Coordinates of C-alpha atoms in Angstrom, one line a residue:
Chain F
M104 CA -11.6 -23.7 -3.6
L105 CA -14.8 -24.9 -2.1
L106 CA -15.5 -22.9 1.1
R107 CA -17.5 -24.2 4.1
E108 CA -21.3 -23.6 3.7
V109 CA -22.4 -20.2 4.7
A110 CA -25.7 -18.3 4.7
Y111 CA -26.0 -14.9 3.1
A112 CA -27.8 -11.7 3.7
R113 CA -27.6 -8.3 1.9
P114 CA -29.3 -5.8 4.1
R115 CA -30.4 -2.5 2.5
T116 CA -30.1 -0.3 5.6
L117 CA -27.6 0.1 8.4
E118 CA -30.3 -0.8 11.0
A119 CA -31.0 -4.0 9.2
A120 CA -27.3 -4.9 9.0
V121 CA -26.9 -4.3 12.8
R122 CA -30.0 -6.4 13.5
L123 CA -28.8 -9.3 11.4
L124 CA -25.3 -9.2 13.0
G125 CA -27.1 -9.4 16.4
E126 CA -29.6 -12.0 15.5
H127 CA -27.2 -14.7 14.3
E128 CA -24.6 -16.3 16.4
D129 CA -21.4 -16.2 14.4
A130 CA -22.5 -13.7 11.8
R131 CA -19.7 -11.7 10.2
A132 CA -19.9 -8.4 8.3
L133 CA -18.4 -8.7 4.8
A134 CA -16.8 -5.5 3.5
G135 CA -14.3 -5.8 0.7
G136 CA -13.6 -9.4 1.6
Q137 CA -9.8 -9.2 0.9
S138 CA -9.0 -10.7 4.3
L139 CA -12.1 -12.5 5.3
T140 CA -12.5 -14.5 2.1
N141 CA -8.9 -15.8 2.4
A142 CA -9.4 -16.6 6.1
M143 CA -12.5 -18.6 5.1
K144 CA -10.5 -20.5 2.5
Q145 CA -7.8 -21.3 5.0
R146 CA -10.6 -22.3 7.5
V147 CA -9.2 -19.8 10.0
G148 CA -12.6 -18.2 10.1
S149 CA -15.9 -20.0 9.2
P150 CA -18.8 -17.6 9.9
A151 CA -22.3 -19.1 9.7
V152 CA -23.8 -16.0 8.1
L153 CA -22.2 -13.4 5.9
V154 CA -23.8 -10.0 6.2
D155 CA -22.8 -8.2 3.0
L156 CA -22.4 -4.5 3.4
A157 CA -22.3 -3.8 -0.3
E158 CA -25.7 -2.0 -0.4
L159 CA -24.8 0.5 2.4
A160 CA -23.6 3.4 0.2
E161 CA -23.5 5.7 3.2
L162 CA -20.5 3.7 4.6
R163 CA -18.5 4.6 1.4
R164 CA -18.6 8.3 2.0
I165 CA -15.6 10.5 2.7
D166 CA -16.7 13.7 4.3
R167 CA -15.3 16.8 6.0
A168 CA -16.7 17.6 9.4
A169 CA -17.5 21.1 10.6
D170 CA -14.3 21.1 12.8
G171 CA -12.1 20.2 9.8
S172 CA -11.6 16.6 10.7
L173 CA -11.9 13.9 8.0
E174 CA -14.6 11.3 8.3
L175 CA -14.0 8.1 6.4
G176 CA -16.8 5.7 6.0
A177 CA -15.7 2.2 7.0
M178 CA -16.4 0.9 3.5
A179 CA -14.2 3.5 1.7
T180 CA -11.8 1.4 -0.4
Y181 CA -8.0 1.9 -0.6
A182 CA -8.4 3.0 -4.2
Q183 CA -11.1 5.6 -3.2
I184 CA -8.7 7.0 -0.5
V185 CA -5.8 7.2 -3.0
L186 CA -8.0 9.2 -5.4
S187 CA -10.0 11.3 -3.0
P188 CA -9.4 15.1 -3.3
E189 CA -10.8 15.5 0.2
V190 CA -8.1 13.1 1.6
S191 CA -5.2 14.7 -0.4
S192 CA -6.1 18.2 0.6
T193 CA -5.6 17.7 4.4
H194 CA -4.4 14.1 5.0
P195 CA -2.3 13.0 2.1
I196 CA -0.5 10.5 4.3
L197 CA -3.7 8.3 4.2
A198 CA -3.5 8.2 0.4
E199 CA 0.2 7.6 0.5
V200 CA -0.2 4.6 2.8
A201 CA -3.3 3.2 1.1
H202 CA -1.3 3.2 -2.1
Q203 CA 1.3 0.9 -0.5
I204 CA -1.1 -1.9 0.3
A205 CA -0.9 -5.0 -1.8
D206 CA -1.7 -4.3 -5.5
V207 CA -4.2 -2.6 -7.8
Q208 CA -6.8 -5.3 -7.6
V209 CA -6.8 -5.6 -3.8
R210 CA -6.9 -1.8 -3.5
N211 CA -10.0 -1.7 -5.6
R212 CA -11.8 -3.9 -3.1
G213 CA -10.1 -3.7 0.3
T214 CA -11.6 -1.1 2.7
I215 CA -10.1 1.0 5.5
G216 CA -12.8 -0.4 7.9
G217 CA -11.9 -3.9 7.0
N218 CA -8.2 -3.2 7.5
V219 CA -8.7 -1.9 11.1
C220 CA -11.4 -4.4 12.1
W221 CA -9.3 -7.3 11.0
N222 CA -6.5 -5.8 13.1
D223 CA -3.8 -8.1 11.7
P224 CA -0.7 -6.7 13.6
T225 CA 1.1 -6.3 10.2
N226 CA -1.6 -4.1 8.7
H227 CA -0.7 -0.6 7.7
F228 CA -3.6 1.5 9.1
P229 CA -3.5 0.6 12.8
P230 CA -0.2 2.3 13.5
L231 CA -1.0 5.2 11.2
L232 CA -4.4 5.9 12.8
A233 CA -2.7 5.6 16.2
A234 CA -0.2 8.4 15.3
L235 CA -3.0 10.5 13.9
E236 CA -5.1 9.8 17.0
A237 CA -8.2 8.7 15.1
R238 CA -11.5 7.9 16.6
M239 CA -13.8 5.1 15.6
T240 CA -17.6 5.2 15.5
I241 CA -19.2 1.8 16.3
T242 CA -22.9 1.3 15.6
G243 CA -24.8 -1.4 17.6
P244 CA -28.3 -2.2 18.7
N245 CA -28.3 0.7 21.1
G246 CA -27.0 3.3 18.7
E247 CA -23.6 4.8 18.1
R248 CA -20.6 5.1 20.4
E249 CA -17.2 6.6 19.6
V250 CA -14.0 5.2 21.0
G251 CA -10.4 6.4 20.6
Y252 CA -7.9 4.3 18.6
D253 CA -6.3 3.2 21.9
E254 CA -9.6 1.7 23.1
F255 CA -10.5 0.3 19.6
F256 CA -7.5 -1.9 19.1
V257 CA -7.7 -4.7 21.6
G258 CA -5.4 -7.4 20.5
V259 CA -4.4 -9.6 17.5
F260 CA -7.5 -9.8 15.3
M261 CA -9.6 -8.2 18.1
T262 CA -11.2 -4.8 18.3
A263 CA -13.7 -3.0 20.5
A264 CA -16.4 -3.7 17.8
G265 CA -18.1 -6.7 19.4
P266 CA -20.6 -9.2 18.2
G267 CA -23.7 -7.5 16.9
E268 CA -21.8 -4.2 16.3
L269 CA -20.4 -2.6 13.2
L270 CA -17.6 -0.1 12.7
T271 CA -19.2 2.6 10.6
K272 CA -16.9 5.6 10.6
I273 CA -13.3 6.6 11.3
T274 CA -12.7 10.2 12.2
V275 CA -9.2 11.6 11.7
P276 CA -8.7 15.0 13.5
A277 CA -7.8 18.1 11.5
P278 CA -4.1 18.1 11.0
G279 CA -3.3 21.7 11.8
A280 CA 0.3 22.3 10.7
C281 CA 1.1 18.6 11.2
G282 CA 3.5 16.7 9.0
S283 CA 3.0 12.9 8.9
A284 CA 5.1 10.1 7.6
F285 CA 5.0 6.3 7.4
A286 CA 8.1 4.0 7.1
S287 CA 8.2 0.3 6.8
V288 CA 10.3 -2.7 5.8
P289 CA 7.9 -4.9 3.8
I290 CA 8.4 -8.4 2.3
G291 CA 8.8 -7.3 -1.3
K292 CA 7.5 -4.0 -2.6
D293 CA 4.0 -3.2 -1.2
G294 CA 4.0 -6.6 0.6
T295 CA 3.3 -7.5 4.2
C296 CA 5.2 -5.3 6.7
I297 CA 7.9 -6.8 8.9
V298 CA 7.9 -3.7 11.0
N299 CA 6.3 -0.3 10.3
A300 CA 6.2 3.0 12.0
A301 CA 4.1 6.2 11.6
A302 CA 4.8 9.6 12.9
C303 CA 3.0 12.9 13.2
V304 CA 4.7 16.1 14.1
D305 CA 2.8 19.3 14.8
G306 CA 5.0 21.6 16.8
G307 CA 4.8 20.0 20.2
A308 CA 5.8 16.4 21.0
P309 CA 5.7 14.1 18.0
R310 CA 3.3 11.2 18.0
I311 CA 5.0 8.0 17.0
A312 CA 3.4 4.5 16.6
I313 CA 5.0 1.2 15.8
G314 CA 3.2 -1.6 14.1
C315 CA 4.0 -5.4 13.7
V316 CA 5.6 -5.6 17.2
A317 CA 2.5 -6.4 19.4
G318 CA -1.2 -7.2 19.1
V319 CA -2.0 -3.5 18.9
P320 CA 0.0 -0.5 17.6
E321 CA 2.5 0.6 20.2
R322 CA 2.9 4.4 20.8
A323 CA 6.6 5.1 21.4
T324 CA 5.8 7.2 24.5
G325 CA 9.4 7.3 25.8
M326 CA 10.7 8.6 22.5
E327 CA 7.8 11.1 22.2
Q328 CA 8.6 12.5 25.7
A329 CA 12.3 12.8 24.9
L330 CA 11.4 14.9 21.9
A331 CA 8.8 17.1 23.7
G332 CA 11.0 20.1 23.5
G333 CA 10.5 20.3 19.8
D334 CA 14.2 19.9 18.7
L335 CA 13.8 17.3 15.9
S336 CA 17.4 17.4 14.6
P337 CA 18.6 14.0 13.3
E338 CA 21.0 13.6 16.2
R339 CA 18.2 14.3 18.8
V340 CA 15.8 12.0 17.1
R341 CA 18.3 9.1 16.9
E342 CA 19.2 9.7 20.5
A343 CA 15.6 9.6 21.6
A344 CA 14.9 6.3 19.7
R345 CA 17.8 4.5 21.5
G346 CA 16.4 1.8 23.8
L347 CA 12.9 1.9 22.1
G348 CA 13.4 -1.6 20.7
Q349 CA 14.3 -3.0 24.1
A350 CA 11.0 -1.9 25.6
L351 CA 9.2 -4.0 22.9
D352 CA 8.4 -7.7 22.9
P353 CA 7.9 -8.5 19.2
P354 CA 7.4 -12.0 17.8
S355 CA 10.0 -14.0 15.9
D356 CA 9.0 -15.7 12.7
V357 CA 10.4 -16.9 9.4
H358 CA 10.8 -13.3 8.1
A359 CA 12.6 -11.8 11.1
S360 CA 13.8 -12.5 14.6
A361 CA 12.5 -10.6 17.6
E362 CA 15.9 -9.0 17.9
Y363 CA 15.8 -7.8 14.3
R364 CA 12.3 -6.4 14.8
R365 CA 13.5 -4.4 17.8
H366 CA 16.3 -3.0 15.7
L367 CA 13.9 -2.1 12.8
A368 CA 11.5 -0.5 15.3
E369 CA 14.2 2.1 16.2
V370 CA 15.3 2.6 12.6
L371 CA 11.8 3.1 11.3
A372 CA 10.7 5.3 14.2
V373 CA 13.6 7.6 13.3
R374 CA 12.9 7.5 9.6
A375 CA 9.2 8.3 10.1
T376 CA 9.8 11.1 12.6
L377 CA 12.5 12.8 10.5
Q378 CA 10.4 12.7 7.4
A379 CA 7.3 13.9 9.3
A380 CA 9.4 16.8 10.8
G381 CA 10.6 17.7 7.3
R382 CA 7.0 17.8 6.0
A383 CA 5.8 19.9 9.0
A384 CA 8.5 22.5 8.4
Chain J
M123 CA -27.9 -26.3 3.2
P124 CA -28.1 -22.5 3.2
E125 CA -30.6 -20.9 0.9
L126 CA -29.4 -20.3 -2.7
V127 CA -28.8 -16.8 -3.8
R128 CA -29.9 -15.5 -7.2
V129 CA -27.2 -13.8 -9.2
A130 CA -28.0 -11.8 -12.3
V131 CA -24.8 -10.7 -14.0
T132 CA -23.8 -9.5 -17.4
V133 CA -20.6 -11.2 -18.6
N134 CA -18.9 -9.9 -21.8
G135 CA -22.2 -8.2 -22.8
R136 CA -24.4 -11.3 -22.3
A137 CA -26.9 -11.5 -19.4
Y138 CA -26.9 -14.6 -17.2
E139 CA -29.0 -15.5 -14.2
R140 CA -28.1 -18.4 -11.8
A141 CA -29.1 -19.5 -8.4
V142 CA -25.9 -20.3 -6.6
E143 CA -24.7 -21.3 -3.1
P144 CA -23.5 -18.2 -1.2
R145 CA -20.1 -19.8 -0.8
L146 CA -19.5 -19.9 -4.6
L147 CA -16.6 -17.6 -5.7
L148 CA -16.9 -15.5 -8.8
V149 CA -14.1 -17.3 -10.5
H150 CA -16.0 -20.6 -10.2
L151 CA -19.3 -19.0 -11.4
L152 CA -17.4 -17.9 -14.5
R153 CA -15.5 -21.2 -15.1
D154 CA -17.9 -23.9 -13.8
E155 CA -21.3 -22.4 -14.2
L156 CA -20.8 -20.2 -17.3
G157 CA -18.1 -22.3 -19.0
L158 CA -15.7 -19.3 -19.4
T159 CA -12.5 -21.1 -18.6
G160 CA -10.2 -18.3 -19.9
T161 CA -10.0 -16.9 -16.3
H162 CA -7.5 -19.1 -14.4
V163 CA -7.2 -20.0 -10.8
G164 CA -3.5 -19.8 -9.8
C165 CA -2.7 -19.3 -6.1
D166 CA -6.3 -19.1 -4.8
T167 CA -5.1 -16.7 -2.2
S168 CA -5.5 -13.3 -4.0
T169 CA -1.7 -13.1 -4.6
C170 CA -1.0 -14.2 -8.1
G171 CA -3.6 -12.3 -10.2
A172 CA -4.3 -15.1 -12.7
C173 CA -8.0 -14.8 -12.0
T174 CA -8.1 -11.0 -12.7
V175 CA -11.3 -9.8 -14.4
R176 CA -13.0 -6.4 -14.7
L177 CA -16.0 -5.9 -12.4
D178 CA -17.9 -2.7 -13.5
G179 CA -14.6 -1.7 -15.0
E180 CA -12.4 -2.2 -11.9
T181 CA -9.8 -5.0 -12.0
V182 CA -10.5 -7.5 -9.2
K183 CA -9.2 -10.9 -8.3
S184 CA -12.2 -13.2 -8.9
C185 CA -10.9 -15.9 -6.5
T186 CA -11.4 -13.4 -3.7
I187 CA -14.9 -12.2 -4.5
F188 CA -18.1 -14.1 -3.9
A189 CA -20.3 -14.7 -6.9
F190 CA -23.1 -12.8 -5.2
G191 CA -20.7 -9.7 -5.3
A192 CA -21.3 -9.6 -9.1
D193 CA -25.1 -9.5 -8.8
G194 CA -26.5 -6.6 -10.9
R195 CA -23.0 -5.8 -12.2
E196 CA -21.0 -6.2 -15.4
V197 CA -18.0 -8.6 -15.7
Q198 CA -15.5 -8.6 -18.5
T199 CA -13.2 -11.6 -18.9
I200 CA -10.4 -12.4 -21.4
E201 CA -13.1 -14.0 -23.7
G202 CA -14.7 -10.5 -24.0
L203 CA -11.7 -8.7 -25.5
A204 CA -11.6 -10.0 -29.2
R205 CA -14.0 -8.2 -31.6
D206 CA -15.5 -10.3 -34.5
G207 CA -12.5 -12.7 -34.4
D208 CA -9.9 -9.9 -34.3
L209 CA -7.7 -10.1 -31.3
H210 CA -7.5 -7.1 -28.9
P211 CA -4.3 -5.1 -29.4
L212 CA -3.1 -6.5 -26.0
Q213 CA -3.7 -10.0 -27.2
R214 CA -1.9 -9.3 -30.5
A215 CA 1.0 -7.6 -28.7
F216 CA 1.5 -10.5 -26.2
H217 CA 1.6 -12.8 -29.2
E218 CA 4.0 -10.7 -31.2
E219 CA 6.3 -9.7 -28.3
H220 CA 6.5 -13.2 -26.9
G221 CA 4.8 -11.9 -23.8
L222 CA 3.9 -15.5 -22.6
Q223 CA 5.7 -18.7 -22.1
C224 CA 3.5 -21.2 -20.4
G225 CA 0.5 -18.8 -20.7
Y226 CA -1.0 -19.5 -17.4
C227 CA -0.8 -16.0 -16.0
T228 CA -1.6 -14.4 -19.4
P229 CA -5.4 -13.9 -19.1
G230 CA -4.9 -12.1 -15.8
M231 CA -1.9 -10.1 -17.1
I232 CA -3.9 -8.9 -20.1
M233 CA -7.0 -8.0 -18.1
A234 CA -4.9 -6.0 -15.6
A235 CA -3.1 -4.4 -18.6
T236 CA -6.5 -3.3 -20.1
A237 CA -7.0 -1.1 -17.0
I238 CA -3.5 0.4 -17.3
L239 CA -4.0 1.4 -20.9
E240 CA -7.4 2.9 -20.2
R241 CA -6.0 5.1 -17.5
L242 CA -2.6 5.8 -19.1
P243 CA -2.6 5.5 -22.9
E244 CA 1.2 6.0 -23.0
P245 CA 2.4 4.4 -19.8
T246 CA 6.1 4.4 -18.8
D247 CA 7.7 1.0 -18.0
D248 CA 7.5 1.9 -14.3
E249 CA 3.8 2.6 -14.6
I250 CA 3.3 -0.7 -16.5
R251 CA 5.2 -2.6 -13.8
E252 CA 3.2 -0.9 -11.0
G253 CA 0.0 -1.6 -12.8
L254 CA 1.0 -5.3 -13.0
E255 CA 2.3 -5.6 -9.4
G256 CA -0.7 -7.8 -8.5
N257 CA 0.1 -10.3 -11.3
L258 CA 2.8 -12.9 -11.0
C259 CA 4.5 -14.8 -13.8
R260 CA 6.2 -18.0 -12.6
C261 CA 8.1 -18.3 -15.9
T262 CA 9.4 -14.8 -14.9
G263 CA 8.9 -13.5 -18.4
Y264 CA 8.3 -9.9 -17.1
Q265 CA 10.6 -8.2 -19.7
N266 CA 8.5 -9.4 -22.6
I267 CA 5.2 -8.8 -20.7
V268 CA 6.2 -5.2 -20.2
A269 CA 7.3 -4.9 -23.8
A270 CA 4.0 -6.3 -24.9
V271 CA 2.0 -3.7 -22.9
R272 CA 4.2 -1.0 -24.4
A273 CA 3.6 -2.4 -27.9
A274 CA -0.1 -2.5 -27.4
A275 CA -0.1 1.1 -26.3
R276 CA 1.7 2.0 -29.6
M277 CA -0.8 -0.1 -31.6
E278 CA -3.7 1.7 -29.9
A279 CA -2.1 5.1 -30.5
R280 CA -1.9 4.3 -34.3
A281 CA -5.4 2.9 -34.5

């Protein structure tokens, strides 16, 4: 397909990338391109300038910080996350979820930064990073700033990384004795999620986040509070999830009605929480 | 018109250099500029995998990568598999096991399968199916496609 005309820049430094993104109105950062290229084909997005991040090797790093947290460069691909010993040693849930995205070819190109910056409500990583309470580092003309996931995700296809800014790093706190799990009902194996849920259990109240039901991942705060005592028996967890769906206002589409999504939100929140509890034990 | 971008790429061992529009996709560089029409465009939405090629060894969907993304890198396409007129074991196996019907998905299937066999010389059927999950066959000839990959693995083990 012939795309709309677009100008191209391949900066060699992060500073140059940020400068280019700020200089041009309607410039767009290109990471793995697995969402952006398709949006350009559909004419949903037609940036004037593509700022290709391919040369910025530092954005592909996966590092361990001194406090034990995991630092994922925004350009780390799904395939890289699946195979990373650093990820598997403390946060295997990230590899498990990366492995469920699309297919081999897409995982070889798609990046975690692209996944969260695109913030398609059906994406896998926003709810997972909400349950893991990740923090995002955004680099702009005035340097770096760090925001929590709750500030980062703003709405459908919208994040706190504004024009002239770039998401550079995602920091996932050290897990402690945490067990994490992800549950979804996708359209076909490894397809787009109809509803998904992530849970993280580490002794105190579990952290539970639901995806695909709003413009941003929704923390199931009522369910979390009901489980604060630490009893995560199947009966208690099912009881705590009751009514969760009614508090949500998910969309209806060709794949599922809003009512069915409310039902799935409860089912998947229970599945993810019980599996996370099993892994924490 | 935006400035052209220079792309120097090695395809199937041969070096090419072209000045292309930034909007050009890799699959169109291969097909329209270099005349390598073995790589097919199917869905054009990175779903079907007919356009699968190897980029520095990784399987990618060439309809969802810009041509500039291949600059300074190596691409392998279906045309690069046969050696001195002898078909690659996967090509032979697809022929012998009736792994194609209309043949449209075949170049992508075979390129995806080359990556499976490099990683897993003796893949199970489940591993073959998982490795091919990004490739669709509208004739739904999956049984024979999986059998062909299995047969190619046996051929390579004997070789």
